[in-house]
Amino acid sequence: MTSDPMPFAADVAELPKAEFAFPGPLRDRLVAAVLDGSKTATTALVAEYERAGEPLPEAGDRSVLVDSEDRPVAVLEVTGVRVVPLARVDTAHAVDEGEGYAGVAEWRAGHERFWGGAEMRAALGDPDFTVDDTTPVVLERFRVVTDLRGTARAATPLA
């Protein structure tokens, strides 16, 4: 984990939020994995970006990682992005997600449970949403550039 200063001392509140999963135990585990360095990759559905009307991430993009209480805990920088069909996710990516998966099959089963869950289906506005081998996913790699824990900014939830 590095501690690069943000350019021009930009306020983290001006950065887009990085939210892993939904608030609760899963988000808390993912944030902890980012902060301890074991999570350096994440996967999202292209459909999530389309639904939100947001562009796909690009290398160099920065965002502020928030915890389940919406408190900023770190500034992340995207180091790489690939869009692939779900069937093409590789073992290295699955392992680098830092969730303890030993291989792609285990990783996929966990992600299919998440993507097929009620919260994700509601977020996508599709109560029947499912994934298959052809579902496009965004494979993102990132690094922590600033750990915000213990700062005044971390104590204040983002609006």
mmCIF file of C-alpha atoms in Angstrom:
data_model
loop_
_atom_site.group_PDB
_atom_site.id
_atom_site.type_symbol
_atom_site.label_atom_id
_atom_site.label_comp_id
_atom_site.label_asym_id
_atom_site.label_seq_id
_atom_site.Cartn_x
_atom_site.Cartn_y
_atom_site.Cartn_z
ATOM 1 C CA MET A 1 0.000 0.000 0.000
ATOM 2 C CA THR A 2 1.392 3.364 -0.928
ATOM 3 C CA SER A 3 0.685 6.811 0.382
ATOM 4 C CA ASP A 4 0.870 9.012 -2.696
ATOM 5 C CA PRO A 5 -0.489 12.487 -2.104
ATOM 6 C CA MET A 6 -3.516 13.345 -4.160
ATOM 7 C CA PRO A 7 -2.725 15.880 -6.860
ATOM 8 C CA PHE A 8 -3.421 19.458 -5.871
ATOM 9 C CA ALA A 9 -4.685 18.248 -2.458
ATOM 10 C CA ALA A 10 -8.077 17.494 -4.025
ATOM 11 C CA ASP A 11 -10.810 16.743 -1.556
ATOM 12 C CA VAL A 12 -11.777 13.071 -1.525
ATOM 13 C CA ALA A 13 -15.429 14.115 -1.461
ATOM 14 C CA GLU A 14 -14.992 15.238 -5.089
ATOM 15 C CA LEU A 15 -13.933 11.762 -6.208
ATOM 16 C CA PRO A 16 -16.502 9.194 -7.329
ATOM 17 C CA LYS A 17 -17.270 6.525 -4.756
ATOM 18 C CA ALA A 18 -15.973 2.995 -5.021
ATOM 19 C CA GLU A 19 -18.562 0.751 -3.394
ATOM 20 C CA PHE A 20 -17.862 -2.970 -3.253
ATOM 21 C CA ALA A 21 -21.048 -5.030 -2.880
ATOM 22 C CA PHE A 22 -23.862 -3.571 -0.794
ATOM 23 C CA PRO A 23 -23.464 -2.188 2.750
ATOM 24 C CA GLY A 24 -23.132 -5.004 5.265
ATOM 25 C CA PRO A 25 -20.866 -7.937 6.096
ATOM 26 C CA LEU A 26 -19.753 -8.646 2.518
ATOM 27 C CA ARG A 27 -18.724 -5.032 1.921
ATOM 28 C CA ASP A 28 -16.912 -4.995 5.244
ATOM 29 C CA ARG A 29 -14.914 -8.111 4.269
ATOM 30 C CA LEU A 30 -14.081 -6.696 0.831
ATOM 31 C CA VAL A 31 -12.953 -3.341 2.242
ATOM 32 C CA ALA A 32 -10.773 -5.128 4.802
ATOM 33 C CA ALA A 33 -9.210 -7.192 1.999
ATOM 34 C CA VAL A 34 -8.431 -4.029 0.016
ATOM 35 C CA LEU A 35 -6.872 -2.385 3.046
ATOM 36 C CA ASP A 36 -4.722 -5.405 3.954
ATOM 37 C CA GLY A 37 -3.519 -5.671 0.332
ATOM 38 C CA SER A 38 -5.049 -9.063 -0.471
ATOM 39 C CA LYS A 39 -7.711 -7.608 -2.809
ATOM 40 C CA THR A 40 -6.274 -5.894 -5.887
ATOM 41 C CA ALA A 41 -9.006 -6.735 -8.382
ATOM 42 C CA THR A 42 -12.769 -6.629 -8.659
ATOM 43 C CA THR A 43 -15.449 -7.648 -11.130
ATOM 44 C CA ALA A 44 -18.634 -5.868 -12.125
ATOM 45 C CA LEU A 45 -21.334 -6.494 -14.663
ATOM 46 C CA VAL A 46 -21.341 -4.281 -17.731
ATOM 47 C CA ALA A 47 -25.093 -4.117 -17.049
ATOM 48 C CA GLU A 48 -24.397 -2.261 -13.769
ATOM 49 C CA TYR A 49 -22.625 0.537 -15.635
ATOM 50 C CA GLU A 50 -25.303 0.641 -18.329
ATOM 51 C CA ARG A 51 -28.097 0.837 -15.737
ATOM 52 C CA ALA A 52 -26.318 3.673 -13.906
ATOM 53 C CA GLY A 53 -25.462 5.498 -17.145
ATOM 54 C CA GLU A 54 -21.807 5.547 -16.116
ATOM 55 C CA PRO A 55 -18.747 5.035 -18.315
ATOM 56 C CA LEU A 56 -16.577 1.979 -17.763
ATOM 57 C CA PRO A 57 -13.503 2.602 -15.614
ATOM 58 C CA GLU A 58 -10.180 3.375 -17.272
ATOM 59 C CA ALA A 59 -6.599 3.027 -16.093
ATOM 60 C CA GLY A 60 -5.668 6.081 -14.056
ATOM 61 C CA ASP A 61 -9.194 6.739 -12.749
ATOM 62 C CA ARG A 62 -9.297 7.448 -9.031
ATOM 63 C CA SER A 63 -12.132 6.889 -6.601
ATOM 64 C CA VAL A 64 -12.722 6.874 -2.877
ATOM 65 C CA LEU A 65 -13.454 3.507 -1.307
ATOM 66 C CA VAL A 66 -16.228 3.673 1.279
ATOM 67 C CA ASP A 67 -17.161 1.268 4.032
ATOM 68 C CA SER A 68 -20.646 0.127 5.056
ATOM 69 C CA GLU A 69 -21.160 3.380 6.974
ATOM 70 C CA ASP A 70 -20.307 5.369 3.811
ATOM 71 C CA ARG A 71 -17.069 6.579 5.406
ATOM 72 C CA PRO A 72 -14.095 7.075 3.061
ATOM 73 C CA VAL A 73 -11.315 4.620 3.896
ATOM 74 C CA ALA A 74 -8.935 4.784 0.918
ATOM 75 C CA VAL A 75 -8.281 6.372 -2.437
ATOM 76 C CA LEU A 76 -8.011 3.777 -5.202
ATOM 77 C CA GLU A 77 -6.457 4.085 -8.637
ATOM 78 C CA VAL A 78 -7.437 1.820 -11.517
ATOM 79 C CA THR A 79 -4.389 0.111 -13.002
ATOM 80 C CA GLY A 80 -6.094 -2.003 -15.651
ATOM 81 C CA VAL A 81 -9.495 -2.845 -17.125
ATOM 82 C CA ARG A 82 -10.670 -5.677 -19.379
ATOM 83 C CA VAL A 83 -14.185 -6.476 -20.551
ATOM 84 C CA VAL A 84 -14.665 -10.191 -21.188
ATOM 85 C CA PRO A 85 -17.474 -12.736 -21.326
ATOM 86 C CA LEU A 86 -18.001 -14.349 -17.910
ATOM 87 C CA ALA A 87 -16.598 -17.643 -19.242
ATOM 88 C CA ARG A 88 -13.211 -15.945 -19.891
ATOM 89 C CA VAL A 89 -12.445 -14.851 -16.319
ATOM 90 C CA ASP A 90 -9.061 -16.362 -15.464
ATOM 91 C CA THR A 91 -7.652 -17.874 -12.298
ATOM 92 C CA ALA A 92 -5.266 -14.980 -11.652
ATOM 93 C CA HIS A 93 -8.151 -12.520 -11.593
ATOM 94 C CA ALA A 94 -10.271 -14.768 -9.359
ATOM 95 C CA VAL A 95 -7.423 -15.121 -6.857
ATOM 96 C CA ASP A 96 -6.524 -11.404 -6.959
ATOM 97 C CA GLU A 97 -10.053 -10.546 -5.858
ATOM 98 C CA GLY A 98 -8.787 -11.502 -2.398
ATOM 99 C CA GLU A 99 -11.880 -13.376 -1.318
ATOM 100 C CA GLY A 100 -10.104 -16.669 -0.747
ATOM 101 C CA TYR A 101 -11.201 -18.381 -3.942
ATOM 102 C CA ALA A 102 -8.880 -21.192 -5.008
ATOM 103 C CA GLY A 103 -10.024 -21.141 -8.611
ATOM 104 C CA VAL A 104 -12.427 -19.813 -11.184
ATOM 105 C CA ALA A 105 -15.251 -22.296 -10.514
ATOM 106 C CA GLU A 106 -15.445 -21.313 -6.844
ATOM 107 C CA TRP A 107 -15.136 -17.611 -7.741
ATOM 108 C CA ARG A 108 -17.914 -17.911 -10.317
ATOM 109 C CA ALA A 109 -20.285 -19.711 -7.947
ATOM 110 C CA GLY A 110 -19.843 -16.949 -5.369
ATOM 111 C CA HIS A 111 -20.355 -14.205 -7.911
ATOM 112 C CA GLU A 112 -23.387 -15.889 -9.452
ATOM 113 C CA ARG A 113 -24.978 -16.004 -5.981
ATOM 114 C CA PHE A 114 -24.285 -12.289 -5.536
ATOM 115 C CA TRP A 115 -25.418 -11.245 -9.016
ATOM 116 C CA GLY A 116 -28.547 -13.399 -8.752
ATOM 117 C CA GLY A 117 -29.438 -12.064 -5.313
ATOM 118 C CA ALA A 118 -32.430 -9.858 -4.582
ATOM 119 C CA GLU A 119 -30.328 -6.718 -3.951
ATOM 120 C CA MET A 120 -28.527 -6.917 -7.292
ATOM 121 C CA ARG A 121 -31.686 -7.770 -9.191
ATOM 122 C CA ALA A 122 -33.370 -4.742 -7.602
ATOM 123 C CA ALA A 123 -30.366 -2.525 -8.420
ATOM 124 C CA LEU A 124 -30.539 -3.664 -12.041
ATOM 125 C CA GLY A 125 -34.314 -3.254 -12.171
ATOM 126 C CA ASP A 126 -34.673 -6.846 -13.380
ATOM 127 C CA PRO A 127 -36.240 -9.362 -10.968
ATOM 128 C CA ASP A 128 -35.344 -12.234 -13.312
ATOM 129 C CA PHE A 129 -31.707 -11.262 -13.998
ATOM 130 C CA THR A 130 -29.287 -14.171 -14.448
ATOM 131 C CA VAL A 131 -25.801 -14.563 -15.869
ATOM 132 C CA ASP A 132 -24.392 -17.088 -18.316
ATOM 133 C CA ASP A 133 -21.080 -17.724 -20.082
ATOM 134 C CA THR A 134 -21.672 -14.816 -22.471
ATOM 135 C CA THR A 135 -22.528 -12.157 -19.850
ATOM 136 C CA PRO A 136 -20.040 -9.284 -20.267
ATOM 137 C CA VAL A 137 -18.100 -8.446 -17.106
ATOM 138 C CA VAL A 138 -15.624 -5.711 -16.255
ATOM 139 C CA LEU A 139 -12.381 -7.009 -14.762
ATOM 140 C CA GLU A 140 -10.744 -4.154 -12.918
ATOM 141 C CA ARG A 141 -7.358 -4.020 -11.241
ATOM 142 C CA PHE A 142 -6.519 -1.268 -8.783
ATOM 143 C CA ARG A 143 -4.073 -0.097 -6.174
ATOM 144 C CA VAL A 144 -4.480 1.861 -2.957
ATOM 145 C CA VAL A 145 -2.847 5.270 -3.344
ATOM 146 C CA THR A 146 -3.919 6.756 -0.015
ATOM 147 C CA ASP A 147 -5.107 5.064 3.166
ATOM 148 C CA LEU A 148 -7.589 7.455 4.749
ATOM 149 C CA ARG A 149 -8.137 5.571 7.999
ATOM 150 C CA GLY A 150 -7.274 7.657 10.993
ATOM 151 C CA THR A 151 -7.785 10.944 9.129
ATOM 152 C CA ALA A 152 -10.462 13.505 9.830
ATOM 153 C CA ARG A 153 -11.925 12.785 6.378
ATOM 154 C CA ALA A 154 -12.466 9.114 7.281
ATOM 155 C CA ALA A 155 -14.674 10.027 10.221
ATOM 156 C CA THR A 156 -17.148 11.857 7.981
ATOM 157 C CA PRO A 157 -19.560 9.848 5.833
ATOM 158 C CA LEU A 158 -19.850 11.013 2.229
ATOM 159 C CA ALA A 159 -23.218 12.400 1.160
#
